[in-house]
PDB file of C-alpha atoms in Angstrom:
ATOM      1  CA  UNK A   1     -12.759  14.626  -7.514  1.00 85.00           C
ATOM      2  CA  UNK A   2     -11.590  11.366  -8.474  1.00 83.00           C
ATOM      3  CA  UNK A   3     -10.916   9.479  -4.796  1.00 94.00           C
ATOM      4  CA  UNK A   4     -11.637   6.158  -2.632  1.00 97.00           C
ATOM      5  CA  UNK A   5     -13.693   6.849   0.563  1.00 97.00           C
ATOM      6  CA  UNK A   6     -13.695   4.953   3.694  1.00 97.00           C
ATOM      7  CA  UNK A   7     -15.827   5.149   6.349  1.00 97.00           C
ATOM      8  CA  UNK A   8     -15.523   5.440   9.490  1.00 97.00           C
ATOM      9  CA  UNK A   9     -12.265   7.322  10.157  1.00 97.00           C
ATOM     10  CA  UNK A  10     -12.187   5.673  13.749  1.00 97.00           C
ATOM     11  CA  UNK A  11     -14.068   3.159  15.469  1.00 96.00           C
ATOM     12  CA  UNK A  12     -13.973   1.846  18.716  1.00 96.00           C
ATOM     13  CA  UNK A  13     -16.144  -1.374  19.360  1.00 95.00           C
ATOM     14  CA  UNK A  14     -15.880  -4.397  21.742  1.00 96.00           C
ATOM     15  CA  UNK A  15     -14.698  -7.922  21.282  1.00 96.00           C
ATOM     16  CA  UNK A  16     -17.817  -9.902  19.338  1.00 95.00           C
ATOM     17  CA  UNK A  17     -20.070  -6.957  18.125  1.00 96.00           C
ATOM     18  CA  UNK A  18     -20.206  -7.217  14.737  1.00 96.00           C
ATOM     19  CA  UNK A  19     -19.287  -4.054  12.292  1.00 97.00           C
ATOM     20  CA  UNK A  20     -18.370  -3.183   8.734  1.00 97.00           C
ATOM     21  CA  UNK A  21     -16.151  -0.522   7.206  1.00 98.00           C
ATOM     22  CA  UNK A  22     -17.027   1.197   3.994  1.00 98.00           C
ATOM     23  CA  UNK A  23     -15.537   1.538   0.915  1.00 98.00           C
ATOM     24  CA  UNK A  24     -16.386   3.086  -1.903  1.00 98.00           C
ATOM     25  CA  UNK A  25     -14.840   4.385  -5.282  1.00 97.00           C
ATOM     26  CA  UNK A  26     -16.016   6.762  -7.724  1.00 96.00           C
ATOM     27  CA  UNK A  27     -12.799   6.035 -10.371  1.00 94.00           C
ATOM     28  CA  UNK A  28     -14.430   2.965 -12.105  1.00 93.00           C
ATOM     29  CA  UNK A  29     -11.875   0.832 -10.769  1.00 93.00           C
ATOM     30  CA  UNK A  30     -12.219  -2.915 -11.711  1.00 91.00           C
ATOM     31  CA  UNK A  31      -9.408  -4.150  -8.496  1.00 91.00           C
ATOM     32  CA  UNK A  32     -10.107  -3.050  -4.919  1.00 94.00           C
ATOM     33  CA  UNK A  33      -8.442  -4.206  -2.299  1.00 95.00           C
ATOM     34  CA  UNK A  34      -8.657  -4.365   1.884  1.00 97.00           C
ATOM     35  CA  UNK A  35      -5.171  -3.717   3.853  1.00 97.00           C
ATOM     36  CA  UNK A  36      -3.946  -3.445   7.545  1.00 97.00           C
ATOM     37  CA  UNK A  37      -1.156  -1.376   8.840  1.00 96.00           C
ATOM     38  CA  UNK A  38       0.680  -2.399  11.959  1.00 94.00           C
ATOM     39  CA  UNK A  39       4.286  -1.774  12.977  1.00 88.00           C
ATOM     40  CA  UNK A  40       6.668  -3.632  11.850  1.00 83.00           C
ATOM     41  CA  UNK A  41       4.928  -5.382   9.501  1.00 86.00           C
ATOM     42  CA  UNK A  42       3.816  -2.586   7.161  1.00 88.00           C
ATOM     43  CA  UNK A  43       0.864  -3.487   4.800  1.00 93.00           C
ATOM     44  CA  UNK A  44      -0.947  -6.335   4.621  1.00 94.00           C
ATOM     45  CA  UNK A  45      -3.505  -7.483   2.584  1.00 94.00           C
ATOM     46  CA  UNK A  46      -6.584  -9.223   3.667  1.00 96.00           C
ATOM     47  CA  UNK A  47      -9.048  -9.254   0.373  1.00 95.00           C
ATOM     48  CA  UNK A  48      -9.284  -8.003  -3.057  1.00 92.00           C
ATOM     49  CA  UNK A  49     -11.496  -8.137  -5.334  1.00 92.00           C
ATOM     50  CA  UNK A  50     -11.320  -8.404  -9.533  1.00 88.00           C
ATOM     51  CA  UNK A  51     -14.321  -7.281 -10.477  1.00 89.00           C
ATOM     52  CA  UNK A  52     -17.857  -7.221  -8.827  1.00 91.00           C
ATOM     53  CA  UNK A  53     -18.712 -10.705  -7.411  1.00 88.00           C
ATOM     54  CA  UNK A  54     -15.205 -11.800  -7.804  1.00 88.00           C
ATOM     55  CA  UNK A  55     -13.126 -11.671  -4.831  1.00 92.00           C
ATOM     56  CA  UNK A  56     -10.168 -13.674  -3.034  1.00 91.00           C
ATOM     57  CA  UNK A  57      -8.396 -14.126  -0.042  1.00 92.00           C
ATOM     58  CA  UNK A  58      -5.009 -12.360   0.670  1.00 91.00           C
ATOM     59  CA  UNK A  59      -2.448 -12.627   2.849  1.00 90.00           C
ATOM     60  CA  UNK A  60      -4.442 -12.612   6.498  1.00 95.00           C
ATOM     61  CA  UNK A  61      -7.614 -13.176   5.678  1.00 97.00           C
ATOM     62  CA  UNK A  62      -8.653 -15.026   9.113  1.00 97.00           C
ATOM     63  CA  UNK A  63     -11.464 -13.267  10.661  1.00 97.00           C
ATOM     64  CA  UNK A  64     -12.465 -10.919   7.697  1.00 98.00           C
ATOM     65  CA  UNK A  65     -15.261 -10.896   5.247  1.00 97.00           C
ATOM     66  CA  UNK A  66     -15.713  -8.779   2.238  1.00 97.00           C
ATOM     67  CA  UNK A  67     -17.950  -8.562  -0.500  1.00 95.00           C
ATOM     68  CA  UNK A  68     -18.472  -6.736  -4.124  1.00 96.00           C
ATOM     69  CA  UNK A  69     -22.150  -6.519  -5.320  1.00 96.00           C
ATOM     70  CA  UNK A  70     -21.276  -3.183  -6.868  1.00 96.00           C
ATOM     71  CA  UNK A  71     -18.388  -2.061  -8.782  1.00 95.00           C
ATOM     72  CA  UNK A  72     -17.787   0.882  -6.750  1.00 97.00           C
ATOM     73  CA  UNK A  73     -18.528  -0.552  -3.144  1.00 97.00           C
ATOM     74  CA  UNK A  74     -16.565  -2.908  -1.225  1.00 98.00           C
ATOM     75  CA  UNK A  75     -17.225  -3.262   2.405  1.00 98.00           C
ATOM     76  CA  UNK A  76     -14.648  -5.197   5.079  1.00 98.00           C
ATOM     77  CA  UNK A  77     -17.232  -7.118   7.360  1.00 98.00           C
ATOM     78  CA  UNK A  78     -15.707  -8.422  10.584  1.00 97.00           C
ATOM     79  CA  UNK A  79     -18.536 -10.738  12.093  1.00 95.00           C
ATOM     80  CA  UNK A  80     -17.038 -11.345  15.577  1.00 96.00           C
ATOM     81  CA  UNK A  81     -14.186  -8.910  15.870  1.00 97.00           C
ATOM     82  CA  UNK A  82     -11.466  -9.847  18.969  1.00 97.00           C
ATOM     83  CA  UNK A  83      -8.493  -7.428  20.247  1.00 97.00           C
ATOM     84  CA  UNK A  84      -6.176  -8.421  17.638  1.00 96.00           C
ATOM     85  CA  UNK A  85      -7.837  -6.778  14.569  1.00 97.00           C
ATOM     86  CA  UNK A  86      -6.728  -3.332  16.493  1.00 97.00           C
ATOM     87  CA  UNK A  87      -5.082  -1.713  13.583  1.00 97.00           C
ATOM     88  CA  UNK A  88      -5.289   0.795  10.714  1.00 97.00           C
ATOM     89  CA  UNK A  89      -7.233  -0.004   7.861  1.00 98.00           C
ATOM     90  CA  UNK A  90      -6.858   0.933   4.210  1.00 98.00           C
ATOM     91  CA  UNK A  91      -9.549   0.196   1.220  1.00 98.00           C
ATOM     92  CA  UNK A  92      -7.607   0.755  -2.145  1.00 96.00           C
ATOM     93  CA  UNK A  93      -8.615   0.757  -5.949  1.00 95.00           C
ATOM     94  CA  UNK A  94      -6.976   0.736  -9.203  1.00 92.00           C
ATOM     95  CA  UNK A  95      -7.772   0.214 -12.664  1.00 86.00           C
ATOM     96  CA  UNK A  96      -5.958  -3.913 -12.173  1.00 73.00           C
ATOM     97  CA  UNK A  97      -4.398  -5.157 -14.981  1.00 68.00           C
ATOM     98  CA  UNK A  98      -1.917  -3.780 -17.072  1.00 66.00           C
ATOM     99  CA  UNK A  99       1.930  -1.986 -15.761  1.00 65.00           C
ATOM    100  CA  UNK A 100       0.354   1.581 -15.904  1.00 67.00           C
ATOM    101  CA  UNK A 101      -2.965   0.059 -13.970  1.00 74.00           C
ATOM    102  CA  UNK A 102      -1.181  -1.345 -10.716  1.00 81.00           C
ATOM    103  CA  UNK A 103      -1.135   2.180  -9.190  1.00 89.00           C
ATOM    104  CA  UNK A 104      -2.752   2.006  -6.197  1.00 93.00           C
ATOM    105  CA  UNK A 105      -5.047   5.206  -4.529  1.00 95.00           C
ATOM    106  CA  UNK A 106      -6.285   4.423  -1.289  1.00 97.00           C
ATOM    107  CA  UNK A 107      -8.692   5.256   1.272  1.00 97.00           C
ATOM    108  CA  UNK A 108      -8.334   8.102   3.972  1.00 97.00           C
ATOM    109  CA  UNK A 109      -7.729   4.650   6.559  1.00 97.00           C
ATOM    110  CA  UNK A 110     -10.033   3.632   9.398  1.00 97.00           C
ATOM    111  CA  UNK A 111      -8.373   3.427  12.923  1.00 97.00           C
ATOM    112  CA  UNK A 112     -10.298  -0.222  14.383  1.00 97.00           C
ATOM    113  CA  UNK A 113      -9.531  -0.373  18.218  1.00 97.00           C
ATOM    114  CA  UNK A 114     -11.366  -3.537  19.982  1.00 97.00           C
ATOM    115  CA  UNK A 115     -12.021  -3.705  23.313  1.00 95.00           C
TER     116      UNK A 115
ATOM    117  CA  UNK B   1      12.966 -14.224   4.217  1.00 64.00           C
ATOM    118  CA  UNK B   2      10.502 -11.433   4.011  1.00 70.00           C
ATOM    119  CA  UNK B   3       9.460 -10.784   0.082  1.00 88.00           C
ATOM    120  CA  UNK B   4      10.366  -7.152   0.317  1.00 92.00           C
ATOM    121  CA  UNK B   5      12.670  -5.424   2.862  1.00 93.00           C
ATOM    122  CA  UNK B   6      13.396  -2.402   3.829  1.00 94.00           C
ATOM    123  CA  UNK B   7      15.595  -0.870   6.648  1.00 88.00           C
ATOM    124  CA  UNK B   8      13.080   0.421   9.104  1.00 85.00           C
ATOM    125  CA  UNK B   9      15.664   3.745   9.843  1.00 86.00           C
ATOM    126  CA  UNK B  10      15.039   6.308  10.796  1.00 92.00           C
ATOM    127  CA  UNK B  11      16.837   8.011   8.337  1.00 95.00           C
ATOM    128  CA  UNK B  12      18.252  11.532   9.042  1.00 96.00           C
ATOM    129  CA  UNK B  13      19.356  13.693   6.824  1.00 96.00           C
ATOM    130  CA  UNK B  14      20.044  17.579   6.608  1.00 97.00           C
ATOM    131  CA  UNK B  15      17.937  20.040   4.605  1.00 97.00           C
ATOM    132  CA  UNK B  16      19.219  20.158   0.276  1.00 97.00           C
ATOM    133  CA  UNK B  17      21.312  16.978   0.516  1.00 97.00           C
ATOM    134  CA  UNK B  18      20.186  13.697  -0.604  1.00 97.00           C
ATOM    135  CA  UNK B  19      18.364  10.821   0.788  1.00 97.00           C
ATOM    136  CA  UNK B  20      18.876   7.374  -0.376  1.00 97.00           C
ATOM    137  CA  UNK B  21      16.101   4.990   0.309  1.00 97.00           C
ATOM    138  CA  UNK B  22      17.055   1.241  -0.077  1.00 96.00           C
ATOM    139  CA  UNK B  23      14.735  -1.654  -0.802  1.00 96.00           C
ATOM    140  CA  UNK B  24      15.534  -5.371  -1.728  1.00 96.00           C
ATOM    141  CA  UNK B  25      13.003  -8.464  -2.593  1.00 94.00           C
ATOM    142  CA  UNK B  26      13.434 -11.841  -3.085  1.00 91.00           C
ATOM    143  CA  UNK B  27      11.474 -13.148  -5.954  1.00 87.00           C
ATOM    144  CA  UNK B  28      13.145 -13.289  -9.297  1.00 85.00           C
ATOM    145  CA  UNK B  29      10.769 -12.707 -11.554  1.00 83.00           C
ATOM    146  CA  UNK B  30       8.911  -9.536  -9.916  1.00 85.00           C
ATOM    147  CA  UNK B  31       8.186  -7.092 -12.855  1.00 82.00           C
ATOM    148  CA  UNK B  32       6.863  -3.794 -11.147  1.00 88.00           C
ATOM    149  CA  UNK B  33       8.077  -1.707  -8.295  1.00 92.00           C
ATOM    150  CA  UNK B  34       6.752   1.168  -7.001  1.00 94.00           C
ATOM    151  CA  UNK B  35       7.756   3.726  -3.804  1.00 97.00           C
ATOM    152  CA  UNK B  36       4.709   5.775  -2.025  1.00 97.00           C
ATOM    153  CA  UNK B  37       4.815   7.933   0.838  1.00 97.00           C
ATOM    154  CA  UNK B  38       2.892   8.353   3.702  1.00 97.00           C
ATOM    155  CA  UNK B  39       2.627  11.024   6.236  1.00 96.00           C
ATOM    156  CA  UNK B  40       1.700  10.477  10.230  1.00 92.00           C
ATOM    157  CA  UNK B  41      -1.387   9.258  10.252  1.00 89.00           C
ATOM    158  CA  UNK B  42      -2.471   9.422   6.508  1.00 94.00           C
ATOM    159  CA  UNK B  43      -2.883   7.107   3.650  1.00 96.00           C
ATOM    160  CA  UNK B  44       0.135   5.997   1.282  1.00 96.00           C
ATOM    161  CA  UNK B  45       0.673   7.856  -1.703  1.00 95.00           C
ATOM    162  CA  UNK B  46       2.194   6.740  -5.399  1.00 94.00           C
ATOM    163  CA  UNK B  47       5.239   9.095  -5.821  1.00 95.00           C
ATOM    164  CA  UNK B  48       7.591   6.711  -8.160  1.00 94.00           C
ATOM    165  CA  UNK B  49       7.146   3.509 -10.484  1.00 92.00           C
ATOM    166  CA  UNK B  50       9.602   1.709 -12.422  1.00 92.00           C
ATOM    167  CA  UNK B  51       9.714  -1.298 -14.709  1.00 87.00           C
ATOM    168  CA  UNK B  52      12.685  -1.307 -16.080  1.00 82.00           C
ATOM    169  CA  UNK B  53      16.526  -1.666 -15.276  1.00 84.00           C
ATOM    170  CA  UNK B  54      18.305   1.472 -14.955  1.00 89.00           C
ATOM    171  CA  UNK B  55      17.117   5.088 -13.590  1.00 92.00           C
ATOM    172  CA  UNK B  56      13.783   6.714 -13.773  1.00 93.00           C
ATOM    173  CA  UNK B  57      13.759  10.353 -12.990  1.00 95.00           C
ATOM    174  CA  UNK B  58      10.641  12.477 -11.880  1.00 94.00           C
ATOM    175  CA  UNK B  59      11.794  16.268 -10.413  1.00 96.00           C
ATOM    176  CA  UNK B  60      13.577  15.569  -7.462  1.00 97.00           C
ATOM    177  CA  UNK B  61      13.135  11.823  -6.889  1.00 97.00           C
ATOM    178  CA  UNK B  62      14.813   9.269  -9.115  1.00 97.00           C
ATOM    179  CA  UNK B  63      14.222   5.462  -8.874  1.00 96.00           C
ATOM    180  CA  UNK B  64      16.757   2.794  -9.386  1.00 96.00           C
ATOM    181  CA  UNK B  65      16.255  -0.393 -10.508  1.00 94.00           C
ATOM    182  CA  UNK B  66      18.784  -3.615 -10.424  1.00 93.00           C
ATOM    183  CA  UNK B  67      16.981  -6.969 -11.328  1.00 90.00           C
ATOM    184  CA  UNK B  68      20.201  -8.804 -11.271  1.00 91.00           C
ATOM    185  CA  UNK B  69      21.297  -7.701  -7.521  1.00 92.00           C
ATOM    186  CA  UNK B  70      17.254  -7.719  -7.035  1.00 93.00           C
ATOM    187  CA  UNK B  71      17.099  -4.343  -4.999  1.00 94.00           C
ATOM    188  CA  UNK B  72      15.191  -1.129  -6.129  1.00 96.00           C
ATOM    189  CA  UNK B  73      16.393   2.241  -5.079  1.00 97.00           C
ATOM    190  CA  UNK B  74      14.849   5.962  -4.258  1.00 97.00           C
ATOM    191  CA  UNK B  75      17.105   9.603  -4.336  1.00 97.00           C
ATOM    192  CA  UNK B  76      15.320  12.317  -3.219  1.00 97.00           C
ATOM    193  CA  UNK B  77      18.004  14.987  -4.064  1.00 98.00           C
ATOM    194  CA  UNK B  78      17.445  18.980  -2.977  1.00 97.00           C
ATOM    195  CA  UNK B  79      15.689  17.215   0.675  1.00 97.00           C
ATOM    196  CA  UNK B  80      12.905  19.199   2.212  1.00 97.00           C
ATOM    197  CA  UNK B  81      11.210  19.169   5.104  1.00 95.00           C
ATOM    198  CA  UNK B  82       8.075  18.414   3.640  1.00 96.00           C
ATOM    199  CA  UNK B  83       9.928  15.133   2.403  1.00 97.00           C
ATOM    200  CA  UNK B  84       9.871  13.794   5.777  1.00 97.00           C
ATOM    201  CA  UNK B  85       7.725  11.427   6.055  1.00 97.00           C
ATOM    202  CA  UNK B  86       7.962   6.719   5.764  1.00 96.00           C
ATOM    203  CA  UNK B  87       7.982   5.777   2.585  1.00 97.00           C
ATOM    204  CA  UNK B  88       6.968   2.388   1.236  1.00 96.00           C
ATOM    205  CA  UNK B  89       8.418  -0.013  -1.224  1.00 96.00           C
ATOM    206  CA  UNK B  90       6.021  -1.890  -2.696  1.00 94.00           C
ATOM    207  CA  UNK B  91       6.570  -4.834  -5.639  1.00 91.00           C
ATOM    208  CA  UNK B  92       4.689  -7.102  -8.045  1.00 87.00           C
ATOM    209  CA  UNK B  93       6.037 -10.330  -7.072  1.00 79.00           C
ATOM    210  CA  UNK B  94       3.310 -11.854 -10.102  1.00 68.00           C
ATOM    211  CA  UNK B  95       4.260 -13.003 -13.198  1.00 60.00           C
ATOM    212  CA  UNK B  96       1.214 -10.750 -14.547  1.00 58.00           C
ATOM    213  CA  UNK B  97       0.705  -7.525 -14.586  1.00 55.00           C
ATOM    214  CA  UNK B  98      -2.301  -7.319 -11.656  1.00 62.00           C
ATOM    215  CA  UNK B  99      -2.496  -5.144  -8.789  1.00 62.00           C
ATOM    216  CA  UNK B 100      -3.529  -8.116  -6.513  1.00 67.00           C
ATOM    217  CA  UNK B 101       0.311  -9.456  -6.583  1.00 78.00           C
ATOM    218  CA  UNK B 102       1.614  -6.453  -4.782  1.00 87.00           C
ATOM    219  CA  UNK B 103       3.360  -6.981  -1.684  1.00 89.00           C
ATOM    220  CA  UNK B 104       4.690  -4.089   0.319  1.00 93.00           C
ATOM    221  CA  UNK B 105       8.014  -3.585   2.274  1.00 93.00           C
ATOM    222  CA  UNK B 106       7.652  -1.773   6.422  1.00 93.00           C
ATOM    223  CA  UNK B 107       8.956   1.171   5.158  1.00 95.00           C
ATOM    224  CA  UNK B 108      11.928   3.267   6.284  1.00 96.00           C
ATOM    225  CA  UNK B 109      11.296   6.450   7.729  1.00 96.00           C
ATOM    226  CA  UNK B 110      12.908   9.357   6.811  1.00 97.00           C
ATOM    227  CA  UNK B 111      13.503  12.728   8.715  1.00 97.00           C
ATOM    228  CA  UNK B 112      14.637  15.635   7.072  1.00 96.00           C
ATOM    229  CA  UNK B 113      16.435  17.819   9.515  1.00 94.00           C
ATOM    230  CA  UNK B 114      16.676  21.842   9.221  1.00 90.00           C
TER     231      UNK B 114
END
């Protein structure tokens, strides 16, 4: 079954303790992408990435860290985490270029509460 | 001015009629749009794309696109319960066709009511 899988579903850590949420894809996807939901404000991103070993900053990147050794795998690393990166979390993949290869599937979403 | 707005609702409306979802974005020269949905507490998913002006139909939903008035449009006609749910306008504000130029709306929420 073609799908993006995130892991963990919920987390629950404390301010400074590092952690990283998984992504992976099994679509061969060149473009994945980090997001965070929070209300109000909808969907933001933080990184994407091209193509493995390319990847760029979004729209909040402060505090994030990402990176794309394998096509399939793109992690969200946050090194010191702090009580304002409580949110929801979606990884998301597509094909990237192209009209019909913006569609965008995305992770199950990882609920990040810090302490 | 935010790039892509929606009206947070909620939206109510009864069971068969139809619900008109209304987004609006500010750059120009945005080439893609695109509505998903997402349940409580699940991910977002693609229901309706459009690149063109004018109507795209798909079953019960039809998209609307004006580039002149810059607002894009979604009818869900024959509303179900099971169409209850916020759904998200999302747009290519790029002048390329590449996913990483998508920005998304808040999304309005809509409540179908027996």
């Amino acid at each position: 079954e073609a799908q993006v899988t995130q892991n963990p579903r919920y987390l629950i850590t404390v301010t400074g303790k590092k952690l990283t949420v998984t992504c992976s894809q099994n679509m061969n996807h060149e473009y994945m992408s980090w997001y965070r939901q929070d209300p109000g404000l909808g969907l933001r991103q933080i990184y994407y990435s091209m193509n493995v070993e390319v990847t760029d900053k979004g729209d909040v990147p402060e505090g994030y860290k990402v990176s794309r050794k394998e096509k399939r795998n793109f992690p969200l690393i946050l090194e010191s985490p702090s009580p304002n990166q409580t949110s929801l979390y979606f990884c998301a993949s597509s094909l990237g270029f192209g009209s019909a290869n913006e569609k965008l599937f995305f992770g199950s979403g990882t609920q990040l509460s810090v302490l | 001015q935010k790039e892509v707005e929606q009206n947070s609702g909620p939206l109510s409306v009864p069971e068969g009629a139809i619900a008109s979802l209304n987004c609006t974005y500010s750059d120009r020269g945005s080439q893609s749009f695109f509505w998903y949905r997402q349940y409580s507490g699940k991910s977002p998913e693609l229901i309706m794309f459009i690149y063109s002006n004018g109507d795209k139909e798909d079953g019960r939903f039809t998209a609307q696109l004006n580039t002149a008035s810059q607002y894009v449009s979604l009818l869900i006609r024959d509303s179900q319960p099971s169409d209850s749910a916020t759904y998200l306008c999302a747009v290519n504000i790029g002048r390329y066709s590449s996913a990483s130029k998508i920005i998304f709306g808040s999304g309005t929420r809509l409540s179908i009511r027996p």
